[in-house]
Coordinates of C-alpha atoms and ligand atoms in Angstrom, one line a residue:
M1 CA 83.0 157.4 65.8
S2 CA 81.7 160.8 64.8
P3 CA 78.5 160.4 62.7
H4 CA 80.0 162.8 60.1
T5 CA 83.0 160.7 59.1
A6 CA 83.3 157.2 57.6
Q7 CA 86.8 157.0 59.2
I8 CA 87.0 154.9 62.3
E9 CA 88.8 157.1 64.9
K10 CA 91.5 155.8 67.2
R11 CA 90.4 155.2 70.8
S12 CA 92.2 153.8 73.8
T13 CA 92.3 150.1 74.3
R14 CA 90.2 150.5 77.4
D15 CA 87.5 152.5 75.5
W16 CA 87.3 149.8 72.7
Q17 CA 87.0 147.1 75.3
A18 CA 84.3 148.8 77.2
A19 CA 82.2 149.5 74.1
D20 CA 82.9 146.0 72.9
A21 CA 81.6 144.5 76.2
R22 CA 78.6 146.8 76.1
H23 CA 77.4 146.0 72.6
F24 CA 79.1 143.2 70.7
L25 CA 78.0 139.6 71.2
H26 CA 81.0 137.7 69.8
P27 CA 80.7 134.2 68.3
F28 CA 81.4 131.2 70.5
T29 CA 82.1 133.4 73.6
D30 CA 81.3 133.4 77.3
Y31 CA 80.2 137.0 77.5
R32 CA 80.7 137.5 81.2
Q33 CA 84.2 136.1 81.1
L34 CA 85.2 138.3 78.1
A35 CA 83.8 141.4 79.7
G36 CA 85.9 140.7 82.8
R37 CA 89.1 140.4 80.8
G38 CA 88.5 142.8 77.9
A39 CA 88.9 141.7 74.2
R40 CA 92.2 141.9 72.5
I41 CA 91.7 144.6 69.9
I42 CA 93.4 143.8 66.5
E43 CA 93.9 147.0 64.5
R44 CA 95.9 146.2 61.5
A45 CA 97.8 143.5 59.6
D46 CA 100.5 142.9 57.0
N47 CA 101.8 139.7 55.4
I48 CA 101.7 137.2 58.3
Y49 CA 101.7 139.7 61.2
L50 CA 98.9 141.5 63.2
W51 CA 99.2 144.5 65.4
D52 CA 97.0 145.0 68.4
S53 CA 95.8 148.3 69.9
E54 CA 98.8 148.3 72.3
G55 CA 101.2 148.2 69.4
H56 CA 102.2 144.5 70.0
K57 CA 103.2 142.6 66.8
I58 CA 101.8 139.1 66.6
L59 CA 102.6 136.3 64.3
D60 CA 99.3 134.9 63.0
A61 CA 99.9 131.2 62.7
M62 CA 96.2 130.6 62.2
S63 CA 95.7 132.7 59.0
G64 CA 92.9 134.8 60.6
L65 CA 90.7 131.8 61.1
W66 CA 92.1 129.3 58.6
C67 CA 91.4 131.6 55.7
V68 CA 94.0 134.3 54.9
N69 CA 95.8 131.9 52.6
V70 CA 97.7 134.7 50.7
G71 CA 98.5 136.7 53.8
Y72 CA 97.4 140.2 54.7
G73 CA 97.9 143.4 52.7
Q74 CA 97.8 141.9 49.1
Q75 CA 97.3 144.9 46.8
A76 CA 95.7 142.9 44.0
L77 CA 92.8 141.9 46.2
I78 CA 92.4 145.5 47.6
D79 CA 92.4 146.8 44.0
A80 CA 89.9 144.3 42.8
A81 CA 87.5 145.2 45.6
T82 CA 87.9 148.9 45.0
R83 CA 87.4 148.6 41.3
Q84 CA 84.3 146.4 41.7
L85 CA 82.7 148.6 44.4
R86 CA 83.0 151.5 42.0
E87 CA 81.7 149.6 39.0
L88 CA 78.9 147.5 40.5
P89 CA 79.1 146.9 44.2
F90 CA 76.1 144.6 44.3
Y91 CA 73.5 143.1 42.1
N92 CA 71.6 139.8 42.7
A93 CA 71.5 136.7 40.6
F94 CA 67.9 135.7 41.3
F95 CA 65.7 137.0 38.5
Q96 CA 67.4 135.7 35.3
T97 CA 70.3 138.1 35.8
S98 CA 74.0 137.6 36.3
T99 CA 77.1 139.6 36.8
P100 CA 80.6 139.3 35.1
P101 CA 82.6 138.6 38.3
A102 CA 80.2 135.8 39.4
I103 CA 80.3 134.2 35.9
E104 CA 84.0 134.4 35.7
L105 CA 84.5 133.0 39.2
A106 CA 82.2 130.1 38.4
E107 CA 84.2 129.4 35.3
T108 CA 87.5 129.7 37.1
L109 CA 86.4 127.3 39.9
A110 CA 85.2 124.8 37.4
E111 CA 88.7 124.9 35.9
L112 CA 90.5 124.5 39.2
A113 CA 88.2 121.8 40.7
P114 CA 88.7 118.1 40.3
E115 CA 87.4 116.5 37.0
G116 CA 83.7 116.4 36.7
F117 CA 82.9 119.6 38.5
E118 CA 81.4 122.1 36.1
H119 CA 78.9 124.0 38.3
V120 CA 79.0 126.2 41.3
F121 CA 76.3 127.5 43.7
F122 CA 77.5 130.6 45.6
T123 CA 76.7 131.4 49.2
G124 CA 78.0 134.0 51.7
S125 CA 79.7 131.5 54.1
G126 CA 80.7 127.9 54.7
S127 CA 77.7 127.3 57.0
E128 CA 75.4 128.5 54.2
G129 CA 77.3 126.2 51.9
N130 CA 76.5 123.2 54.1
D131 CA 72.9 124.3 54.4
T132 CA 72.9 124.3 50.6
I133 CA 74.4 120.8 50.6
V134 CA 71.4 119.5 52.7
R135 CA 68.9 121.1 50.4
M136 CA 70.7 119.9 47.3
V137 CA 71.3 116.3 48.5
R138 CA 67.6 115.9 49.5
R139 CA 66.5 117.5 46.2
F140 CA 68.7 115.1 44.3
W141 CA 67.2 112.0 45.9
D142 CA 63.7 113.4 45.4
L143 CA 64.4 113.7 41.7
Q144 CA 65.7 110.1 41.7
G145 CA 62.2 109.1 42.9
Q146 CA 63.7 108.1 46.3
P147 CA 62.5 110.8 48.7
Q148 CA 62.9 108.5 51.7
R149 CA 66.7 108.7 51.2
D150 CA 67.0 111.7 53.4
I151 CA 69.6 110.9 56.0
I152 CA 73.0 112.5 55.9
I153 CA 75.8 110.9 57.9
G154 CA 78.4 113.2 59.5
R155 CA 81.1 112.5 62.2
I156 CA 81.5 113.1 65.9
N157 CA 83.8 116.1 66.3
G158 CA 83.4 117.1 62.7
Y159 CA 82.7 120.8 62.1
H160 CA 80.5 122.1 59.3
G161 CA 79.4 125.5 60.6
S162 CA 77.0 127.0 63.0
T163 CA 73.6 127.4 61.2
M164 CA 71.0 124.8 62.2
A165 CA 72.0 122.5 59.4
G166 CA 75.7 123.1 59.6
A167 CA 75.7 122.5 63.4
S168 CA 73.6 119.4 62.9
L169 CA 75.9 117.9 60.3
G170 CA 78.8 118.7 62.6
G171 CA 79.4 116.5 65.6
M172 CA 80.2 119.0 68.3
A173 CA 78.4 117.9 71.5
A174 CA 78.5 121.3 73.1
M175 CA 76.7 122.8 70.1
H176 CA 74.1 120.0 69.9
A177 CA 73.4 120.6 73.6
Q178 CA 72.0 124.1 72.8
G179 CA 68.9 124.5 70.8
G180 CA 67.6 121.0 70.1
L181 CA 70.1 119.9 67.6
P182 CA 70.7 117.9 65.4
I183 CA 67.8 118.6 63.2
P184 CA 66.0 115.4 62.0
G185 CA 67.6 113.2 59.3
I186 CA 71.2 113.5 60.4
A187 CA 73.3 110.7 61.9
H188 CA 76.9 110.5 63.1
I189 CA 79.7 108.0 63.2
G190 CA 83.1 108.2 65.0
Q191 CA 86.0 110.2 63.7
P192 CA 89.2 108.7 62.3
H193 CA 91.3 109.9 65.2
W194 CA 93.9 107.2 66.0
F195 CA 95.5 109.1 68.9
G196 CA 92.1 109.4 70.5
S197 CA 91.3 105.7 70.1
D198 CA 92.5 103.0 72.4
R199 CA 95.4 102.6 70.0
S200 CA 95.2 98.8 70.0
L201 CA 95.3 98.8 66.2
D202 CA 98.1 100.2 64.0
R203 CA 97.1 103.5 62.3
E204 CA 96.2 102.0 58.9
A205 CA 94.1 99.2 60.4
F206 CA 92.4 101.7 62.5
G207 CA 91.7 103.8 59.4
E208 CA 89.9 100.8 57.8
Q209 CA 88.0 100.3 61.0
A210 CA 86.9 103.9 61.2
A211 CA 85.7 103.7 57.6
A212 CA 83.8 100.4 58.4
W213 CA 81.7 102.4 61.0
L214 CA 80.2 104.1 57.9
E215 CA 79.1 100.8 56.5
A216 CA 77.7 99.7 59.8
K217 CA 75.7 102.9 60.2
I218 CA 74.3 102.6 56.6
L219 CA 73.2 99.0 57.4
A220 CA 71.7 100.0 60.7
L221 CA 69.7 102.9 59.2
G222 CA 68.8 100.9 56.1
P223 CA 70.7 101.5 52.8
D224 CA 67.6 102.9 51.1
R225 CA 67.4 105.6 53.8
V226 CA 70.9 107.0 53.5
A227 CA 71.4 110.0 51.1
A228 CA 75.0 111.1 51.7
F229 CA 78.1 111.1 53.8
I230 CA 79.9 114.4 54.7
G231 CA 83.4 114.9 56.1
E232 CA 86.3 117.3 56.1
P233 CA 89.3 115.7 54.3
V234 CA 91.4 116.7 57.4
Q235 CA 89.3 117.7 60.4
G236 CA 90.2 121.3 61.1
A237 CA 88.2 122.8 64.1
G238 CA 88.2 119.3 65.6
G239 CA 91.9 119.5 66.1
V240 CA 93.7 119.0 62.8
I241 CA 93.0 115.3 62.8
V242 CA 94.8 113.8 59.7
P243 CA 93.2 110.5 59.0
P244 CA 95.3 107.4 58.3
A245 CA 96.0 107.0 54.5
S246 CA 93.6 104.0 54.4
Y247 CA 90.6 105.9 55.6
W248 CA 89.3 108.0 52.6
P249 CA 89.8 105.3 50.0
A250 CA 87.8 102.9 52.2
I251 CA 85.1 105.5 52.6
Q252 CA 85.0 105.9 48.8
R253 CA 84.5 102.2 48.3
I254 CA 81.6 102.2 50.8
A255 CA 80.0 105.2 49.3
D256 CA 80.3 103.6 45.8
K257 CA 78.9 100.3 47.1
Y258 CA 75.7 101.8 48.5
G259 CA 75.4 104.6 45.9
I260 CA 75.3 107.4 48.4
L261 CA 76.6 110.9 47.7
L262 CA 80.0 111.8 49.0
V263 CA 80.5 115.3 50.2
S264 CA 83.9 116.9 50.9
D265 CA 83.7 119.9 53.2
E266 CA 86.7 121.8 51.9
V267 CA 86.1 125.1 53.8
I268 CA 89.5 124.7 55.5
C269 CA 91.2 122.2 53.2
G270 CA 90.5 124.0 49.9
F271 CA 92.7 126.4 47.9
G272 CA 96.1 125.0 48.6
R273 CA 96.0 124.4 52.3
T274 CA 96.9 120.7 51.9
G275 CA 99.2 121.1 48.9
Q276 CA 96.6 120.5 46.2
W277 CA 93.8 122.8 45.2
F278 CA 91.4 120.6 47.1
G279 CA 91.9 118.3 50.1
C280 CA 90.1 115.4 48.5
Q281 CA 93.0 115.3 45.9
T282 CA 95.5 115.0 48.7
L283 CA 93.5 112.4 50.7
G284 CA 92.5 110.4 47.6
F285 CA 88.8 110.4 47.1
R286 CA 86.3 111.6 44.5
P287 CA 83.4 113.6 46.0
D288 CA 80.1 114.4 44.4
L289 CA 79.8 117.7 46.1
I290 CA 82.4 120.1 47.6
T291 CA 81.7 122.9 50.1
F292 CA 84.1 125.8 50.0
A293 CA 84.6 129.2 51.7
K294 CA 87.4 130.9 53.6
G295 CA 90.5 130.5 51.3
V296 CA 88.4 131.1 48.1
S297 CA 88.7 134.8 48.9
S298 CA 91.5 134.5 51.5
G299 CA 88.9 135.8 54.0
Y300 CA 89.3 139.4 52.7
I301 CA 85.5 139.4 52.1
P302 CA 82.9 136.7 52.9
L303 CA 82.2 134.1 50.2
G304 CA 81.4 130.5 50.1
G305 CA 79.6 127.9 48.0
V306 CA 79.2 124.4 46.7
L307 CA 80.9 122.9 43.8
V308 CA 78.4 120.5 42.2
G309 CA 79.6 117.4 40.4
A310 CA 78.1 116.0 37.3
R311 CA 75.8 113.4 39.0
V312 CA 73.9 116.0 41.0
A313 CA 74.2 118.9 38.5
R314 CA 72.6 116.8 35.7
A315 CA 69.7 115.9 37.9
L316 CA 69.2 119.5 39.1
I317 CA 69.5 121.0 35.6
D318 CA 67.8 118.3 33.4
Q319 CA 65.0 117.2 35.7
G320 CA 64.8 119.7 38.5
G321 CA 62.6 122.6 37.5
E322 CA 63.1 125.5 39.9
F323 CA 65.5 124.9 42.8
E324 CA 63.8 126.7 45.6
H325 CA 67.0 127.9 47.4
G326 CA 69.3 130.9 47.4
F327 CA 70.7 133.9 49.2
T328 CA 70.7 137.6 48.6
Y329 CA 74.5 137.4 48.4
S330 CA 74.7 134.3 46.1
G331 CA 77.3 135.4 43.6
H332 CA 77.9 138.8 45.2
P333 CA 79.9 140.7 42.5
T334 CA 82.4 142.3 44.9
A335 CA 83.1 139.1 46.8
C336 CA 83.5 137.3 43.5
A337 CA 85.9 139.9 42.1
V338 CA 88.1 139.6 45.2
A339 CA 88.0 135.8 45.0
L340 CA 89.1 136.0 41.3
A341 CA 92.0 138.3 42.3
N342 CA 92.9 135.9 45.1
L343 CA 92.9 132.8 42.9
R344 CA 94.9 134.6 40.3
L345 CA 97.5 135.5 42.9
I346 CA 97.6 131.9 44.3
R347 CA 98.4 130.8 40.7
E348 CA 100.9 133.6 40.0
L349 CA 102.8 132.8 43.2
D350 CA 102.5 129.1 42.5
L351 CA 101.4 128.6 46.1
V352 CA 99.7 125.2 45.7
R353 CA 102.9 123.6 44.4
K354 CA 105.0 125.4 46.9
V355 CA 102.9 124.1 49.8
R356 CA 103.2 120.6 48.4
E357 CA 106.9 120.6 47.5
D358 CA 108.6 123.2 49.5
I359 CA 107.1 125.1 52.4
G360 CA 104.8 122.3 53.6
P361 CA 107.6 119.7 53.8
Y362 CA 109.9 122.3 55.4
L363 CA 107.3 123.0 58.1
A364 CA 106.9 119.2 58.5
R365 CA 110.6 118.8 59.1
G366 CA 110.7 121.6 61.7
L367 CA 107.7 120.1 63.4
A368 CA 109.3 116.7 63.5
A369 CA 112.1 118.2 65.5
I370 CA 109.7 119.8 67.9
G371 CA 108.1 116.4 68.3
A372 CA 111.1 115.6 70.6
H373 CA 109.8 118.1 73.2
P374 CA 108.8 116.3 76.4
L375 CA 105.3 117.8 76.3
V376 CA 104.6 116.6 72.7
G377 CA 103.1 113.1 72.3
E378 CA 102.1 113.3 68.6
V379 CA 102.7 115.6 65.7
Q380 CA 100.3 115.6 62.7
H381 CA 100.5 117.7 59.6
C382 CA 99.1 118.0 56.2
G383 CA 100.5 120.8 53.9
M384 CA 100.2 124.0 55.9
M385 CA 98.2 122.7 58.8
A386 CA 99.5 120.9 61.8
A387 CA 98.7 119.7 65.4
L388 CA 100.9 119.1 68.4
Q389 CA 99.2 116.8 70.9
L390 CA 100.3 117.8 74.5
V391 CA 100.8 114.8 76.8
R392 CA 101.6 114.3 80.5
D393 CA 103.9 111.4 79.8
K394 CA 105.8 111.2 76.5
H395 CA 106.6 107.5 76.8
T396 CA 103.1 106.1 77.7
L397 CA 101.3 108.9 75.8
A398 CA 99.2 109.5 78.9
T399 CA 97.2 112.7 78.5
F400 CA 96.3 115.4 81.0
D401 CA 93.1 115.6 83.0
P402 CA 90.9 117.7 80.6
A403 CA 89.8 119.8 83.7
L404 CA 93.4 121.2 83.8
A405 CA 92.9 122.8 80.4
V406 CA 96.6 122.4 79.6
G407 CA 96.0 123.6 76.0
M408 CA 94.8 126.9 77.4
V409 CA 97.9 127.2 79.6
C410 CA 100.0 126.9 76.4
R411 CA 97.7 129.3 74.5
A412 CA 98.1 131.9 77.2
H413 CA 101.9 131.8 76.8
C414 CA 101.4 132.1 73.0
F415 CA 99.3 135.3 73.5
R416 CA 102.0 136.8 75.7
E417 CA 104.8 135.8 73.3
G418 CA 103.1 137.3 70.2
L419 CA 102.0 134.0 68.6
I420 CA 98.5 133.1 67.5
M421 CA 98.2 129.3 67.9
R422 CA 94.8 127.6 68.5
A423 CA 94.2 125.2 71.4
V424 CA 91.6 122.4 70.7
G425 CA 91.6 120.6 74.0
D426 CA 95.2 119.7 74.5
R427 CA 96.1 119.8 70.8
M428 CA 97.9 123.0 69.7
I429 CA 97.1 124.0 66.1
V430 CA 98.8 126.0 63.4
A431 CA 97.5 126.8 59.9
P432 CA 99.6 129.7 58.8
P433 CA 99.3 131.7 55.6
L434 CA 100.6 129.7 52.5
V435 CA 102.9 132.6 51.6
M436 CA 105.2 132.0 54.5
T437 CA 108.9 131.9 53.8
R438 CA 111.3 129.4 55.2
E439 CA 112.7 132.1 57.5
Q440 CA 109.1 132.8 58.7
V441 CA 108.5 129.1 59.4
D442 CA 111.7 129.1 61.5
E443 CA 110.5 132.2 63.3
M444 CA 107.1 130.7 64.0
L445 CA 108.6 127.4 65.2
A446 CA 111.0 129.2 67.5
L447 CA 108.0 130.8 69.1
V448 CA 106.2 127.5 69.3
R449 CA 109.1 125.9 71.0
R450 CA 109.5 128.8 73.4
C451 CA 105.8 128.6 74.4
L452 CA 106.1 124.8 74.9
D453 CA 109.1 125.4 77.2
L454 CA 107.2 128.1 79.1
S455 CA 104.2 125.8 79.5
W456 CA 106.5 122.9 80.6
N457 CA 108.0 125.2 83.3
E458 CA 104.6 126.4 84.5
L459 CA 103.2 122.8 84.7
Q460 CA 106.3 121.7 86.6
E461 CA 105.9 124.6 89.0
R462 CA 102.3 123.7 89.5
Q463 CA 103.4 120.1 90.1
L464 CA 101.2 118.8 87.3
L465 CA 104.0 116.8 85.6
Ligands
PXG501 N1 83.0 123.8 57.3 C1 84.2 123.7 57.9 C2 85.1 122.5 57.6 C3 84.7 124.8 58.6 O1 85.9 124.7 59.2 C4 82.6 125.9 58.3 C5 82.2 124.8 57.5 C6 81.6 127.1 58.4 O2 82.1 128.2 57.7 P1 81.5 129.6 58.2 O3 82.1 130.5 57.0 O4 80.1 129.6 58.2 O5 82.1 129.9 59.5 C7 83.9 125.9 58.8 C8 84.3 127.1 59.7 C9 87.7 127.1 64.8 C10 86.7 127.6 63.8 O6 87.6 127.3 66.0 C11 86.6 127.0 62.6 C12 85.6 127.5 61.7 C13 84.9 128.6 62.1 C14 85.0 129.2 63.3 C15 86.0 128.7 64.2 O7 88.7 126.4 64.4 N2 85.4 126.8 60.5

C-alpha cells in the first residue's frame, strides 16, 4: 500500500501470499506449512458468499467464524458504524463517564437476556469475557466471605478462548501443552459426547452420567472449594456436540444443590444460533453468568462481554466497592453502535423465531437425508449449527484412524468446491448465517453431499474403506 492513501490497493494473489508469509503470524497456524502453501486471500463478501483473490465464489457455511449471524453486507450495520465513527469513534467508560451507544446496548441486552439479567460488563472479545468471568466469580465468593471457593470446573474439549484464563477454562489438550496451562484453580470433567463414549448407555442415561461427573468432581475437590461450573450450551469448536436433553437440567440440579455459580458460555450459541436468543433457553438451564461475543455484533466489529445475573450483580454493586477490572475497549461506542444495529436487524427480520420454526427445522430435515450417506455415522444439529460424524463403517459406527485425517480430506474437497465447512477431527461442521433462505440451504447441502461423495471416492481409491 502506498503510504499516501488509505485505500488498500489490489495486488496479485502471489504478492499477498508472499507478504502474508513474511509478516503475518496467524492464529492457531503452523507457520512453515502455511508459507509453503500460501494463504487463501479473501477479498470481499456479500450475504452468505465470499470471493477470494482469484475471483472464486465461496459459500460460507461457517458464518465467518460462527459470528456473521446476519450475513455480510448489511447496510444498517455499515451505516451505524459510519455514523458513530463520525460522532464519537471512541471514548472510555473508566473514569465515571459513559457513552450513549454503550448505555443503550446494555439496556437492550438486559431486555433480550433471560429473566434476572439486568447488568452487562463489556469486553473486546469472548476470551476477555471469560477472563472477566474468572475475576468476577472469584470476587463474588470473596464478597461472600468464602475466598477459598476459587475453583472453576470446565470440561475436556470445551473451548472458552485463548487468553491464559480462557485457554485454562477450556479443555483443549493441545493448548494446555503449550505455556504451562491450565492456570491454578481450574479443574475439568468429561464432555457430554455420546458418540465419543463407549455407547453402552442410551443417550439420555449417558447425559445423566456425564452430569454426575460434575457432582463427583465437586465432592472430590470439596464442595467448599468449588466456585462455579462453565460450559457451552452446545460445544462449538469441540465439534458441535449437542448434549442429550437430560444433561443440562441435571447439571442445573447439581449446581443448585451445592450452591455453585453456573456460567453459560454463549459466545457461539447466543443471538439466535440455537433458535432462542440464548442457548441456555434452548437447552433448559438458568445460568448466573453468560459470556457473549461474536453474534452480538455479527462479527462486523469486535465486541464481547458478560451478562451478570442478579445474584452476582447484587454482590458486586451492593457490597463490592471498586471492581478492579476492565479494558480500554469496555463499552467501545462504535462497537456498541454496530451491535445495536445488528440486534435491531435480528429483531426486524424475526431471525430468532425463523431459526426455531422454519430454517433450522428445514436444515435439520435436509441433514437427516444426508445422514443416509455411507460416510456419515451421526448427524447432530441445534438451530443453525450441525455436525456430520464421518465413519469408516456405517453399521458398526467404527471410526477412522485419526492419523488418516479424514476430516481434512473432506475439507480439502470443500475448499475446491467453493464451500467453507470446518473439520473438527472427523466431524464436519456447518454454522451458516441465520439469514439463509431455504434455496440457499438446498444449495449448501448439495455442496455438502458432493464433497462427501468426492471424499468417499478418494478414500476408496486410497483403499481406506
Ligand atoms: N467461548 C467460546 C464458546 C468460543 O467459541 C471464545 C469463547 C473466545 O472468543 P474470542 O472472541 O476471544 O475468540 C470462543 C471462540 C473454531 C474457533 O475453530 C472457535 C472460536 C474461535 C476461534 C476458532 O471453531 N470460538
